[in-house]
Amino acid sequence: MNTTRLGKSGPTVSRIGLGAMGMSGAYGASDEAESIRTIHAAIDAGVDLIDTGDFYGAGHNEMLIGRALKERNRDDVTLSVKFGALRGPDGSWLGFDGRPEGLKSALGYSLQRLGVDHVDIYRPARLDPNVPIEDTVGAIKDMVDAGYVRHIGLSEIGSATLRRAAAVHPISDLQIEYALVSRGIEADILPTARELGVGITAYGVLSRGLLSDTFRSEKPLAADDFRAHSPRFQGENLQRNRALVEVLATLADERGVSVAQLAIAWILSRGDDIVPVIGARTVARLSETLAALNVSLSPQEVSRIEKAVPADAVSGARYAEAQMAQLDSEA
């Protein structure tokens, strides 16, 4: 497994990370035993970056990872944990808590659920509009000084906020959506991150499964699959987006790879400072993901891919309107 460093101050991690959110119900029912097998298979393959959030499955995701790690060496894994999202018992969104006392309490619970004495990267999942980013980052710095956290990360924040945060403490990486059909960071956020020496951990690389073979056929979404409420997966938007995927599939067939592998290879071609975090839920999907590491794209191939699927070609926003309005990265 090739490795790269997250920014100037972050840890050295595998070239691809494992996103665990989908193992806790976000995309409908999942098999817990298969999820643990997938985590073990990832670690055995050299994938050492595992990303979670304390609100994934109301803590279920952290407990799942904790059980998986009992059978592996803790030091072989870089744990990236997001905090702060407030969810109701029915899964409803209640806002975000970036207060210093709130995050310190959340960290305590995360350590308990994960069964570890520290997390490697701790990050607010969103910007709390009521709390200065300096206060949030300063409180995480307290946890770094106390030994409970190794590095500070951020998620879905814009350039101005990133600069303010980096002035308080070095930021290892910014976790943000970046995909062939989600390229908004290229205009300003990515250049700012590179200027400041901040790495990028890219999520949504497959646009939640859109850039794969999964949605090339008419496949109904389960009621508890959050994509059912995503603009890109609704009505005419989905039909138009399927047409884009078919164009990408033609290029993938030429290379003898899957659509997902081509989309991952495109992200990997964007720079060693960008680490895709892929939400594989099964060993089979993990194997497909890791095979993308063997797909090297020439500049000519990258150009063909971007011409076939232009940055503005996708139909529908990456989140519903209310959620988009709460993203500092979209401000």
Short mmCIF file of C-alpha atoms in Angstrom, two decimals:
data_model
loop_
_atom_site.label_atom_id
_atom_site.label_comp_id
_atom_site.label_asym_id
_atom_site.label_seq_id
_atom_site.Cartn_x
_atom_site.Cartn_y
_atom_site.Cartn_z
CA MET A 1 0.00 0.00 0.00
CA ASN A 2 1.39 3.39 -1.00
CA THR A 3 1.24 6.09 1.64
CA THR A 4 1.16 9.87 1.77
CA ARG A 5 1.26 12.51 4.46
CA LEU A 6 -1.82 14.56 5.28
CA GLY A 7 -0.58 18.11 4.86
CA LYS A 8 2.56 19.45 6.48
CA SER A 9 1.54 18.52 10.02
CA GLY A 10 -0.63 15.43 9.68
CA PRO A 11 0.03 11.70 9.94
CA THR A 12 1.26 9.48 7.14
CA VAL A 13 -1.65 7.38 5.93
CA SER A 14 -2.59 4.88 3.24
CA ARG A 15 -3.30 6.29 -0.22
CA ILE A 16 -6.96 5.34 0.21
CA GLY A 17 -9.01 5.55 3.40
CA LEU A 18 -12.07 3.59 4.54
CA GLY A 19 -15.22 5.56 5.32
CA ALA A 20 -17.42 3.64 7.76
CA MET A 21 -20.64 5.71 7.72
CA GLY A 22 -22.53 3.32 5.46
CA MET A 23 -21.97 0.49 7.93
CA SER A 24 -24.42 2.11 10.34
CA GLY A 25 -27.61 2.49 8.37
CA ALA A 26 -27.09 5.59 6.24
CA TYR A 27 -27.72 3.61 3.05
CA GLY A 28 -30.27 1.24 4.52
CA ALA A 29 -29.69 -2.02 6.39
CA SER A 30 -26.14 -3.37 6.61
CA ASP A 31 -24.63 -6.64 7.80
CA GLU A 32 -22.62 -6.06 10.98
CA ALA A 33 -20.52 -9.19 10.61
CA GLU A 34 -19.69 -8.27 7.01
CA SER A 35 -18.85 -4.74 8.12
CA ILE A 36 -16.30 -6.06 10.62
CA ARG A 37 -14.86 -8.42 7.99
CA THR A 38 -14.52 -5.42 5.68
CA ILE A 39 -12.69 -3.39 8.31
CA HIS A 40 -10.35 -6.30 8.98
CA ALA A 41 -9.76 -6.84 5.25
CA ALA A 42 -8.95 -3.15 4.83
CA ILE A 43 -6.42 -3.19 7.65
CA ASP A 44 -4.87 -6.41 6.33
CA ALA A 45 -4.52 -4.76 2.90
CA GLY A 46 -2.67 -1.79 4.42
CA VAL A 47 -5.57 0.67 4.62
CA ASP A 48 -4.83 2.39 7.91
CA LEU A 49 -7.09 5.48 7.71
CA ILE A 50 -10.58 4.76 9.04
CA ASP A 51 -13.09 7.61 9.16
CA THR A 52 -16.17 7.77 11.38
CA GLY A 53 -18.43 10.23 13.19
CA ASP A 54 -19.90 10.08 16.67
CA PHE A 55 -23.36 10.69 15.16
CA TYR A 56 -23.20 7.83 12.63
CA GLY A 57 -25.93 5.50 13.79
CA ALA A 58 -26.12 7.43 17.10
CA GLY A 59 -22.78 5.98 18.21
CA HIS A 60 -23.24 2.57 16.58
CA ASN A 61 -20.45 3.20 14.07
CA GLU A 62 -17.85 3.94 16.73
CA MET A 63 -18.85 0.86 18.72
CA LEU A 64 -18.64 -1.25 15.56
CA ILE A 65 -15.13 0.01 14.83
CA GLY A 66 -14.22 -0.54 18.47
CA ARG A 67 -15.23 -4.20 18.23
CA ALA A 68 -13.27 -4.61 15.00
CA LEU A 69 -10.14 -3.07 16.52
CA LYS A 70 -10.14 -5.49 19.45
CA GLU A 71 -8.78 -8.07 17.01
CA ARG A 72 -6.15 -5.79 15.52
CA ASN A 73 -3.25 -3.64 16.70
CA ARG A 74 -4.58 -0.19 17.59
CA ASP A 75 -1.36 1.44 16.43
CA ASP A 76 -1.89 0.09 12.91
CA VAL A 77 -4.91 2.35 12.44
CA THR A 78 -5.32 6.11 12.07
CA LEU A 79 -8.74 6.96 13.48
CA SER A 80 -10.42 10.07 12.09
CA VAL A 81 -13.48 11.11 14.12
CA LYS A 82 -16.03 13.84 13.38
CA PHE A 83 -18.15 15.36 16.12
CA GLY A 84 -20.87 17.91 16.72
CA ALA A 85 -23.86 16.94 14.59
CA LEU A 86 -27.02 16.94 16.72
CA ARG A 87 -29.60 14.30 15.80
CA GLY A 88 -33.01 13.50 17.23
CA PRO A 89 -34.21 9.97 18.10
CA ASP A 90 -35.93 9.89 14.72
CA GLY A 91 -32.69 10.82 12.95
CA SER A 92 -33.77 14.43 12.37
CA TRP A 93 -31.14 17.14 12.04
CA LEU A 94 -31.07 19.46 15.08
CA GLY A 95 -28.07 21.61 14.26
CA PHE A 96 -24.44 21.57 15.25
CA ASP A 97 -22.55 22.00 18.53
CA GLY A 98 -19.00 23.31 18.27
CA ARG A 99 -18.74 24.63 21.83
CA PRO A 100 -15.51 23.80 23.69
CA GLU A 101 -17.38 22.06 26.54
CA GLY A 102 -19.56 20.20 24.06
CA LEU A 103 -16.68 18.78 22.03
CA LYS A 104 -14.70 17.75 25.11
CA SER A 105 -17.73 15.83 26.37
CA ALA A 106 -18.26 14.27 22.93
CA LEU A 107 -14.62 13.18 22.79
CA GLY A 108 -14.94 11.39 26.09
CA TYR A 109 -17.86 9.36 24.80
CA SER A 110 -16.05 8.62 21.52
CA LEU A 111 -13.00 7.27 23.31
CA GLN A 112 -15.26 4.99 25.36
CA ARG A 113 -17.19 3.68 22.36
CA LEU A 114 -14.05 3.13 20.30
CA GLY A 115 -12.23 1.53 23.21
CA VAL A 116 -9.09 3.63 22.72
CA ASP A 117 -7.17 6.19 24.74
CA HIS A 118 -6.79 8.69 21.90
CA VAL A 119 -8.05 9.52 18.41
CA ASP A 120 -5.58 10.39 15.69
CA ILE A 121 -7.60 13.14 13.97
CA TYR A 122 -10.51 14.95 15.61
CA ARG A 123 -12.64 17.33 13.62
CA PRO A 124 -15.93 19.27 13.76
CA ALA A 125 -18.27 17.83 11.14
CA ARG A 126 -19.53 21.30 10.29
CA LEU A 127 -18.97 24.92 11.30
CA ASP A 128 -21.07 26.05 14.25
CA PRO A 129 -22.28 29.53 13.21
CA ASN A 130 -22.65 30.48 16.87
CA VAL A 131 -19.11 29.57 17.94
CA PRO A 132 -15.95 31.18 16.54
CA ILE A 133 -13.81 28.58 14.81
CA GLU A 134 -10.92 29.81 16.95
CA ASP A 135 -12.76 28.63 20.07
CA THR A 136 -13.54 25.21 18.62
CA VAL A 137 -10.00 24.61 17.34
CA GLY A 138 -8.54 26.01 20.56
CA ALA A 139 -10.53 23.48 22.59
CA ILE A 140 -9.33 20.60 20.40
CA LYS A 141 -5.79 21.93 20.90
CA ASP A 142 -6.39 21.50 24.65
CA MET A 143 -7.19 17.85 23.95
CA VAL A 144 -4.02 17.54 21.85
CA ASP A 145 -2.00 18.94 24.74
CA ALA A 146 -3.71 16.49 27.11
CA GLY A 147 -2.88 13.52 24.86
CA TYR A 148 -6.42 12.58 23.86
CA VAL A 149 -6.02 13.80 20.26
CA ARG A 150 -3.02 13.66 17.93
CA HIS A 151 -4.05 15.97 15.06
CA ILE A 152 -6.77 18.51 14.26
CA GLY A 153 -8.84 18.27 11.12
CA LEU A 154 -11.79 20.20 9.70
CA SER A 155 -14.74 19.35 7.49
CA GLU A 156 -16.79 21.26 4.91
CA ILE A 157 -15.44 24.73 5.72
CA GLY A 158 -14.51 27.53 3.36
CA SER A 159 -11.19 29.23 2.71
CA ALA A 160 -11.64 32.14 5.11
CA THR A 161 -12.54 29.83 7.98
CA LEU A 162 -9.65 27.53 7.13
CA ARG A 163 -7.21 30.43 7.37
CA ARG A 164 -8.58 31.45 10.78
CA ALA A 165 -8.40 27.90 12.07
CA ALA A 166 -4.85 27.35 10.84
CA ALA A 167 -3.74 30.48 12.69
CA VAL A 168 -4.71 28.78 15.98
CA HIS A 169 -3.19 25.35 15.39
CA PRO A 170 -1.80 23.39 12.41
CA ILE A 171 -4.59 21.63 10.52
CA SER A 172 -3.75 18.19 9.20
CA ASP A 173 -6.49 17.92 6.62
CA LEU A 174 -9.79 19.22 5.40
CA GLN A 175 -12.44 16.58 4.80
CA ILE A 176 -14.69 17.73 2.01
CA GLU A 177 -16.70 16.34 -0.87
CA TYR A 178 -14.67 16.06 -4.04
CA ALA A 179 -15.54 13.96 -7.05
CA LEU A 180 -15.63 14.10 -10.81
CA VAL A 181 -19.16 15.52 -10.46
CA SER A 182 -18.45 17.59 -7.30
CA ARG A 183 -15.56 19.88 -8.16
CA GLY A 184 -16.46 23.09 -6.38
CA ILE A 185 -13.33 23.04 -4.20
CA GLU A 186 -11.06 23.52 -7.22
CA ALA A 187 -11.82 27.24 -7.54
CA ASP A 188 -10.72 28.45 -4.11
CA ILE A 189 -10.73 25.92 -1.26
CA LEU A 190 -8.19 23.51 -2.74
CA PRO A 191 -5.66 26.25 -3.63
CA THR A 192 -6.02 27.70 -0.11
CA ALA A 193 -5.48 24.30 1.49
CA ARG A 194 -2.35 23.78 -0.58
CA GLU A 195 -1.07 27.25 0.28
CA LEU A 196 -1.50 26.49 4.00
CA GLY A 197 -0.09 22.97 3.81
CA VAL A 198 -3.42 21.31 4.62
CA GLY A 199 -4.20 17.91 3.13
CA ILE A 200 -7.54 16.91 1.62
CA THR A 201 -9.46 13.80 2.61
CA ALA A 202 -12.06 13.55 -0.12
CA TYR A 203 -15.41 11.97 0.60
CA GLY A 204 -18.30 11.43 -1.80
CA VAL A 205 -15.77 10.35 -4.41
CA LEU A 206 -18.39 8.11 -6.03
CA SER A 207 -21.13 10.68 -5.37
CA ARG A 208 -22.76 8.24 -2.93
CA GLY A 209 -22.72 5.40 -5.40
CA LEU A 210 -23.90 7.40 -8.40
CA LEU A 211 -20.52 6.98 -10.12
CA SER A 212 -20.67 3.21 -10.07
CA ASP A 213 -22.54 0.37 -11.72
CA THR A 214 -25.14 0.45 -8.94
CA PHE A 215 -27.45 3.07 -10.47
CA ARG A 216 -27.03 2.18 -14.14
CA SER A 217 -30.30 0.29 -13.85
CA GLU A 218 -33.63 1.33 -12.34
CA LYS A 219 -33.04 0.56 -8.70
CA PRO A 220 -35.49 1.82 -6.06
CA LEU A 221 -33.96 3.26 -2.91
CA ALA A 222 -34.97 1.93 0.49
CA ALA A 223 -37.06 4.28 2.63
CA ASP A 224 -34.25 4.53 5.20
CA ASP A 225 -31.59 5.31 2.56
CA PHE A 226 -30.76 9.01 2.88
CA ARG A 227 -30.09 9.20 -0.86
CA ALA A 228 -33.85 9.03 -1.39
CA HIS A 229 -33.89 12.65 -0.21
CA SER A 230 -30.85 13.75 -2.25
CA PRO A 231 -31.55 15.93 -5.31
CA ARG A 232 -29.15 13.93 -7.48
CA PHE A 233 -31.15 10.75 -6.95
CA GLN A 234 -34.60 12.16 -7.62
CA GLY A 235 -36.78 12.19 -10.75
CA GLU A 236 -35.35 13.70 -13.90
CA ASN A 237 -32.09 14.53 -12.15
CA LEU A 238 -31.38 10.85 -11.67
CA GLN A 239 -32.24 10.05 -15.28
CA ARG A 240 -29.88 12.75 -16.59
CA ASN A 241 -27.14 11.64 -14.20
CA ARG A 242 -27.51 8.05 -15.33
CA ALA A 243 -26.77 9.25 -18.85
CA LEU A 244 -23.52 10.81 -17.58
CA VAL A 245 -22.55 7.55 -15.93
CA GLU A 246 -23.11 5.70 -19.20
CA VAL A 247 -20.65 8.03 -20.90
CA LEU A 248 -18.14 7.36 -18.12
CA ALA A 249 -18.83 3.62 -18.44
CA THR A 250 -17.73 3.72 -22.08
CA LEU A 251 -14.34 5.11 -21.02
CA ALA A 252 -14.11 2.61 -18.18
CA ASP A 253 -14.77 -0.27 -20.57
CA GLU A 254 -11.91 0.92 -22.77
CA ARG A 255 -9.57 0.56 -19.79
CA GLY A 256 -11.12 -2.69 -18.62
CA VAL A 257 -12.14 -1.24 -15.26
CA SER A 258 -15.39 -0.45 -13.50
CA VAL A 259 -16.99 2.99 -13.40
CA ALA A 260 -16.14 3.27 -9.71
CA GLN A 261 -12.50 2.38 -10.31
CA LEU A 262 -12.21 5.02 -13.02
CA ALA A 263 -13.78 7.66 -10.74
CA ILE A 264 -11.39 6.76 -7.91
CA ALA A 265 -8.41 6.77 -10.27
CA TRP A 266 -9.39 10.28 -11.38
CA ILE A 267 -9.31 11.50 -7.76
CA LEU A 268 -5.96 9.81 -7.16
CA SER A 269 -4.59 11.62 -10.21
CA ARG A 270 -5.40 15.02 -8.69
CA GLY A 271 -2.41 15.00 -6.34
CA ASP A 272 -0.69 13.10 -3.55
CA ASP A 273 -2.13 15.58 -1.06
CA ILE A 274 -5.64 14.25 -1.75
CA VAL A 275 -6.68 11.01 -0.05
CA PRO A 276 -10.01 9.54 -1.16
CA VAL A 277 -12.09 8.07 1.67
CA ILE A 278 -14.28 5.36 0.14
CA GLY A 279 -17.35 4.00 1.89
CA ALA A 280 -17.02 0.29 1.09
CA ARG A 281 -19.49 -1.78 3.14
CA THR A 282 -18.48 -5.24 1.93
CA VAL A 283 -15.26 -7.10 1.24
CA ALA A 284 -16.21 -7.28 -2.45
CA ARG A 285 -16.65 -3.50 -2.70
CA LEU A 286 -13.39 -2.99 -0.82
CA SER A 287 -11.56 -5.21 -3.30
CA GLU A 288 -12.99 -3.21 -6.20
CA THR A 289 -11.89 0.01 -4.49
CA LEU A 290 -8.33 -1.13 -3.83
CA ALA A 291 -7.93 -2.30 -7.44
CA ALA A 292 -8.28 1.35 -8.45
CA LEU A 293 -4.80 1.91 -7.03
CA ASN A 294 -3.48 0.00 -10.05
CA VAL A 295 -5.22 2.30 -12.54
CA SER A 296 -2.80 5.00 -13.63
CA LEU A 297 -4.30 7.69 -15.84
CA SER A 298 -2.29 9.62 -18.42
CA PRO A 299 -2.88 13.38 -18.81
CA GLN A 300 -4.67 12.59 -22.07
CA GLU A 301 -7.01 10.15 -20.32
CA VAL A 302 -7.74 12.66 -17.56
CA SER A 303 -8.61 15.22 -20.21
CA ARG A 304 -10.96 12.79 -21.96
CA ILE A 305 -12.72 11.96 -18.70
CA GLU A 306 -13.21 15.61 -17.80
CA LYS A 307 -14.44 16.42 -21.28
CA ALA A 308 -16.89 13.52 -21.18
CA VAL A 309 -18.18 14.49 -17.73
CA PRO A 310 -17.74 18.28 -17.36
CA ALA A 311 -17.71 19.79 -13.89
CA ASP A 312 -21.11 21.41 -14.35
CA ALA A 313 -22.82 18.48 -16.06
CA VAL A 314 -24.34 16.81 -12.99
CA SER A 315 -28.00 17.48 -12.23
CA GLY A 316 -28.98 18.33 -8.67
CA ALA A 317 -27.04 19.61 -5.67
CA ARG A 318 -25.01 17.24 -3.52
CA TYR A 319 -27.29 17.86 -0.51
CA ALA A 320 -30.85 19.03 -0.07
CA GLU A 321 -31.33 22.80 -0.03
CA ALA A 322 -31.58 23.13 3.76
CA GLN A 323 -28.35 21.21 4.28
CA MET A 324 -26.52 23.14 1.56
CA ALA A 325 -27.43 26.39 3.31
CA GLN A 326 -25.59 25.21 6.44
CA LEU A 327 -22.30 24.43 4.69
CA ASP A 328 -19.58 26.99 5.26
CA SER A 329 -17.80 25.53 2.23
CA GLU A 330 -20.72 26.69 0.06
CA ALA A 331 -20.93 30.19 1.51
#
